[in-house]
PDB file of C-alpha atoms in Angstrom:
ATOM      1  CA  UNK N  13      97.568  83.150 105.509  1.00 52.00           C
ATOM      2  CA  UNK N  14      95.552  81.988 102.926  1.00 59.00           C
ATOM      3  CA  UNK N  15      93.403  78.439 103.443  1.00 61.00           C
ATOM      4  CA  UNK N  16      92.205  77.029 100.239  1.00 59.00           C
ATOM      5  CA  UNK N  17      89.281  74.426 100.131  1.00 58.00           C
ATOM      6  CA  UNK N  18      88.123  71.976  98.070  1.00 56.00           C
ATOM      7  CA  UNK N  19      84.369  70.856  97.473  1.00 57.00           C
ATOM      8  CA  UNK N  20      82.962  67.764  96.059  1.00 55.00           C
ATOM      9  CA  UNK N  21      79.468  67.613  95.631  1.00 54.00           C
ATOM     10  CA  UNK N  22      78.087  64.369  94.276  1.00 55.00           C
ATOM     11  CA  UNK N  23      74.502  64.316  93.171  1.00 56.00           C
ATOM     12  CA  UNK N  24      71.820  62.070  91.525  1.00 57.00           C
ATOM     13  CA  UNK N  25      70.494  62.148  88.185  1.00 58.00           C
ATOM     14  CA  UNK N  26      68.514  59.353  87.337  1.00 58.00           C
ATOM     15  CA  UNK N  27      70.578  56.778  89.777  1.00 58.00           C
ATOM     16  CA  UNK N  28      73.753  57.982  87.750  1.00 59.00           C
ATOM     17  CA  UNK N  29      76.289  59.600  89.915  1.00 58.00           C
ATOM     18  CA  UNK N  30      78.078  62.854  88.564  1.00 59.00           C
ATOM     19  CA  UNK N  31      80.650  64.584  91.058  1.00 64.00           C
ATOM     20  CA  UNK N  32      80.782  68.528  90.988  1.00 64.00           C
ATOM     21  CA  UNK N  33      84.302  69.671  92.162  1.00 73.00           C
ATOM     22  CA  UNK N  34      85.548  73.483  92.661  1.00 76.00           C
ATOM     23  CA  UNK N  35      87.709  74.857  94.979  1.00 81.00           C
ATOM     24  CA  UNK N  36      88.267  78.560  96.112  1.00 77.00           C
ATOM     25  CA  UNK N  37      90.563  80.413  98.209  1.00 83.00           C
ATOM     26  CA  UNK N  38      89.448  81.921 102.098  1.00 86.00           C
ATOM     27  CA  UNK N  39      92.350  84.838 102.042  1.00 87.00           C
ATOM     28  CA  UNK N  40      92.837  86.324 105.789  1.00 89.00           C
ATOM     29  CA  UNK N  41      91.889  89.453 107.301  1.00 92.00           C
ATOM     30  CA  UNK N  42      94.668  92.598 107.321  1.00 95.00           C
ATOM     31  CA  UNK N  43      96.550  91.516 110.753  1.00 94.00           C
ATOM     32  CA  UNK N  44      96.753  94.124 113.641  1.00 94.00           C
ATOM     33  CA  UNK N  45      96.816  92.007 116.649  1.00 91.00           C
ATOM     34  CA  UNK N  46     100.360  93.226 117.294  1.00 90.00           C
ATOM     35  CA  UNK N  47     101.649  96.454 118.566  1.00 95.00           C
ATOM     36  CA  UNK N  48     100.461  99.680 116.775  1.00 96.00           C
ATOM     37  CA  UNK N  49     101.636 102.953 116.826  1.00 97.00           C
ATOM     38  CA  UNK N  50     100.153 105.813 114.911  1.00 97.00           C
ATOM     39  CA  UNK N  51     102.378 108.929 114.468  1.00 98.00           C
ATOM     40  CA  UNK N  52     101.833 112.476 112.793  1.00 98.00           C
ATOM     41  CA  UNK N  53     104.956 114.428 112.005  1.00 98.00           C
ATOM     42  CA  UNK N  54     104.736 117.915 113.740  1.00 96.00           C
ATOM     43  CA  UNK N  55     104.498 120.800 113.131  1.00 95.00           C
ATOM     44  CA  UNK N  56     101.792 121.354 110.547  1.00 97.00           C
ATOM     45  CA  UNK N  57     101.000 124.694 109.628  1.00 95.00           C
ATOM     46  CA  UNK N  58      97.627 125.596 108.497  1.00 95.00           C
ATOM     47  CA  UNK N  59      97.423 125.178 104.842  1.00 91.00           C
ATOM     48  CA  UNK N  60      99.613 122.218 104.528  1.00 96.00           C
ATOM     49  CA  UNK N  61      99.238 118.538 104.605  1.00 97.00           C
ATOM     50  CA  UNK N  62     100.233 116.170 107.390  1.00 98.00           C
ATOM     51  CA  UNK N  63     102.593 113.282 107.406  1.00 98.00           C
ATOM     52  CA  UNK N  64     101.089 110.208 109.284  1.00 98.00           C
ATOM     53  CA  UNK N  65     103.479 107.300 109.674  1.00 98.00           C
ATOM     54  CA  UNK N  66     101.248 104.048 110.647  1.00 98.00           C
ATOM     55  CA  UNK N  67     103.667 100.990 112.329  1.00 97.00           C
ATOM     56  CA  UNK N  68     102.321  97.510 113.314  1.00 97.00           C
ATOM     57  CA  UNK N  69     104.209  94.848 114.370  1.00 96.00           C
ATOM     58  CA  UNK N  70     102.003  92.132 112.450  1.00 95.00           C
ATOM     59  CA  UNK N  71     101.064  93.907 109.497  1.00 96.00           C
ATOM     60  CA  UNK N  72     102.269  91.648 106.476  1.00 96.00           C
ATOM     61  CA  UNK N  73     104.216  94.171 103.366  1.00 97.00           C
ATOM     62  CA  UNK N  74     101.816  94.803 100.875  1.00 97.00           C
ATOM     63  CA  UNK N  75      99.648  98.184  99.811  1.00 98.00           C
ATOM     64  CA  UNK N  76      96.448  98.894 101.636  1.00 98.00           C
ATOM     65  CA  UNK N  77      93.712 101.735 102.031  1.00 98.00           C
ATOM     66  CA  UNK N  78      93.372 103.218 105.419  1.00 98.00           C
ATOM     67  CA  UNK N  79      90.511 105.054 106.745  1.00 98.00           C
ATOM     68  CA  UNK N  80      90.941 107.384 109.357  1.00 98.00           C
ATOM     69  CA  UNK N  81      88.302 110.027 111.150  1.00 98.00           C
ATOM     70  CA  UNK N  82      89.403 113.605 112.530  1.00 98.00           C
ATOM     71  CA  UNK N  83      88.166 114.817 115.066  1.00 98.00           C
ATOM     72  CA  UNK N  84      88.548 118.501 117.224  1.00 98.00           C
ATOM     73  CA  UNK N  85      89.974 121.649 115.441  1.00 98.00           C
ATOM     74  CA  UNK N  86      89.487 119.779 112.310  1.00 98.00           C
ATOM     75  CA  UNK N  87      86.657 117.145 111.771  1.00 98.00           C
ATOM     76  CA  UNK N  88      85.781 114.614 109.086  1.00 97.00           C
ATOM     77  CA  UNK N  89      86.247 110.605 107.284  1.00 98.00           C
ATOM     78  CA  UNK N  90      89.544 110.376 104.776  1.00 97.00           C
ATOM     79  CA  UNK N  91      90.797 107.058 103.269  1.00 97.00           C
ATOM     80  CA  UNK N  92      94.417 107.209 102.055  1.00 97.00           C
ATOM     81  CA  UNK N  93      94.396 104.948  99.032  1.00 97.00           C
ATOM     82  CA  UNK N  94      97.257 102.491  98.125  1.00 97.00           C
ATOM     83  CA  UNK N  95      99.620 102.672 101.052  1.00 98.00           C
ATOM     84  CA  UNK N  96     102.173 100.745 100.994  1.00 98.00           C
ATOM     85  CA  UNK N  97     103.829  98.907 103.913  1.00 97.00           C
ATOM     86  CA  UNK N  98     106.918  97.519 104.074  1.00 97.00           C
ATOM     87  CA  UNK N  99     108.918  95.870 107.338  1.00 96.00           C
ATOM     88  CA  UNK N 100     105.142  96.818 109.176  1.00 95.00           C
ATOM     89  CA  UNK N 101     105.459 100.811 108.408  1.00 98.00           C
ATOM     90  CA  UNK N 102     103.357 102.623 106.134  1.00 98.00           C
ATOM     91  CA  UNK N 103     103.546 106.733 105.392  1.00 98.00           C
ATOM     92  CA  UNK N 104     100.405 108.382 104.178  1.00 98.00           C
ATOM     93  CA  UNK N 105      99.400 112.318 104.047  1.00 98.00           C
ATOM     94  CA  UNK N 106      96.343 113.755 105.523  1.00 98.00           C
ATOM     95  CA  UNK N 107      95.318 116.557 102.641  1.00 97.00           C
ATOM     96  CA  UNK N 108      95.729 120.269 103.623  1.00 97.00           C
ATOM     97  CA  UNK N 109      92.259 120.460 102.752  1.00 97.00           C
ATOM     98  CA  UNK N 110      91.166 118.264 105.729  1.00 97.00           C
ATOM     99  CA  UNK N 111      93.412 120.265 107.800  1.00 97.00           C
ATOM    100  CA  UNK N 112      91.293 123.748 107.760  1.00 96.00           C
ATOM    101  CA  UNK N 113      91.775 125.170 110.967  1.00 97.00           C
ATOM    102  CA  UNK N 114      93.999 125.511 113.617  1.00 97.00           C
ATOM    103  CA  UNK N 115      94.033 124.034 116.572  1.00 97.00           C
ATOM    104  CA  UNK N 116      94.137 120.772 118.700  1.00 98.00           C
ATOM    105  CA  UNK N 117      93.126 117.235 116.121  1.00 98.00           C
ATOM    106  CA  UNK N 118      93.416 114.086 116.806  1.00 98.00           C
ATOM    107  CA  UNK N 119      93.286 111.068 114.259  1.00 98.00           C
ATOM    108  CA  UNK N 120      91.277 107.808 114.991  1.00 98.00           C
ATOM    109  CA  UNK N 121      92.137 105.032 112.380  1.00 98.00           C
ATOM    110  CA  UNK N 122      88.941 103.154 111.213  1.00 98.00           C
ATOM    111  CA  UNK N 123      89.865 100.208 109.143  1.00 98.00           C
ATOM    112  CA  UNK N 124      92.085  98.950 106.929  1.00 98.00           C
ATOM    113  CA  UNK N 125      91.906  96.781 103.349  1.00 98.00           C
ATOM    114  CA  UNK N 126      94.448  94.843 101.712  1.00 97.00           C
ATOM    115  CA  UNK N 127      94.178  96.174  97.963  1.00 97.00           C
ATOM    116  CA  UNK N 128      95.054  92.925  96.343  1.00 95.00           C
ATOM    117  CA  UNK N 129      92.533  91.221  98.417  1.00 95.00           C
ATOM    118  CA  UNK N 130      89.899  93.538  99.256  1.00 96.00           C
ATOM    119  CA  UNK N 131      89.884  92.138 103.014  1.00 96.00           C
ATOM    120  CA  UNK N 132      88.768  94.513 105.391  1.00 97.00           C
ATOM    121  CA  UNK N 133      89.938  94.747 108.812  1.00 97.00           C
ATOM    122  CA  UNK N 134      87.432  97.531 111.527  1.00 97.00           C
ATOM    123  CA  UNK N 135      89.598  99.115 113.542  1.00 97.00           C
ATOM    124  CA  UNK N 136      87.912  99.451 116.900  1.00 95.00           C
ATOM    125  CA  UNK N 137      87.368 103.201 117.762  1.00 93.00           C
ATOM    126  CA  UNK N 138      90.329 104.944 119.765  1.00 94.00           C
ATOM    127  CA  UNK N 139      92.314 101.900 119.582  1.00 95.00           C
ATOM    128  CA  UNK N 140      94.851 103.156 117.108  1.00 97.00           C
ATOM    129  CA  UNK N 141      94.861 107.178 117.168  1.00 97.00           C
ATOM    130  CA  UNK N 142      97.559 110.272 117.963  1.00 98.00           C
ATOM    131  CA  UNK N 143      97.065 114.284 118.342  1.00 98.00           C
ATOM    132  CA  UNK N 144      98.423 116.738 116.523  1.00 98.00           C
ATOM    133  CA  UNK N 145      98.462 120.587 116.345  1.00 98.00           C
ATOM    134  CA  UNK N 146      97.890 122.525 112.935  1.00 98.00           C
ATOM    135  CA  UNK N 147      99.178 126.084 113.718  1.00 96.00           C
ATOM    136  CA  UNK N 148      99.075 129.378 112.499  1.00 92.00           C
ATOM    137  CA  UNK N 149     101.070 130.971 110.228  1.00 80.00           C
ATOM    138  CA  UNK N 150     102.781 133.323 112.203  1.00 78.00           C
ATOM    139  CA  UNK N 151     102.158 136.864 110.527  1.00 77.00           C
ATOM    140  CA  UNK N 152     104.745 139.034 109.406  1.00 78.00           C
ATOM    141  CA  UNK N 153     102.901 141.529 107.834  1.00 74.00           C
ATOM    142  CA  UNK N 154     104.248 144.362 110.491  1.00 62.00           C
TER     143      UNK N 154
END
């Protein structure tokens, strides 16, 4: 929701009265005070990318950037750029490059910016997260 405001400044200048008026607009912060579910599409094999699909319930349509930490088999900070959301739901891919080794990961969402506004909205840590496994090619070598 956006709240617009409008300031009047009045001011002296030698007893003659001149009134200053602007107005600006107070846009609101991305909205995730519904339900959230983070989900990662399984199974990932090592050397590819993974599917995250992000859903919350009061997440108005638009395109945002989501940051996101990994942590255990795999580790590091990614922001998926431009995601757009639509009905709440928003797909975005983790890069195979992030996803290294195998193992156990689990993805903790950080925060999340409205592009058109630049809002930002912290995601408290391990609020909205999900675990995945990136496994091994299975070899067939012989």
């Amino acid at each position: 929701m956006k709240k617009i405001f409008l300031i009047i400044v009045l001011f002296s200048l030698n007893n003659i009265y001149s009134q200053v008026t602007n107005s600006f607009v107070i846009n609101s912060l991305p909205n995730i005070s519904g339900t959230n579910t983070l989900a990662v599409t399984e199974p990932i094999c090592l050397g590819n990318s993974g599917t995250v699909t992000f859903t919350s319930s009061a997440l108005a349509n638009g395109s945002y950037n989501v940051s996101f930490t990994l942590s255990g088999a795999n580790t590091g900070t990614q922001t998926a750029s431009s995601v757009n959301f639509t009905s709440g739901v928003g797909t975005f891919t983790i890069p195979a490059s992030a996803l290294a080794s195998a193992g156990t990961t689990s993805i903790n969402l950080t925060s999340i910016v409205n592009t058109s506004t630049s809002c930002l909205r912290t995601i408290p840590s391990g609020t909205i997260t999900d675990s995945f496994v990136v496994s091994i090619l299975p070899n067939i070598s012989g």
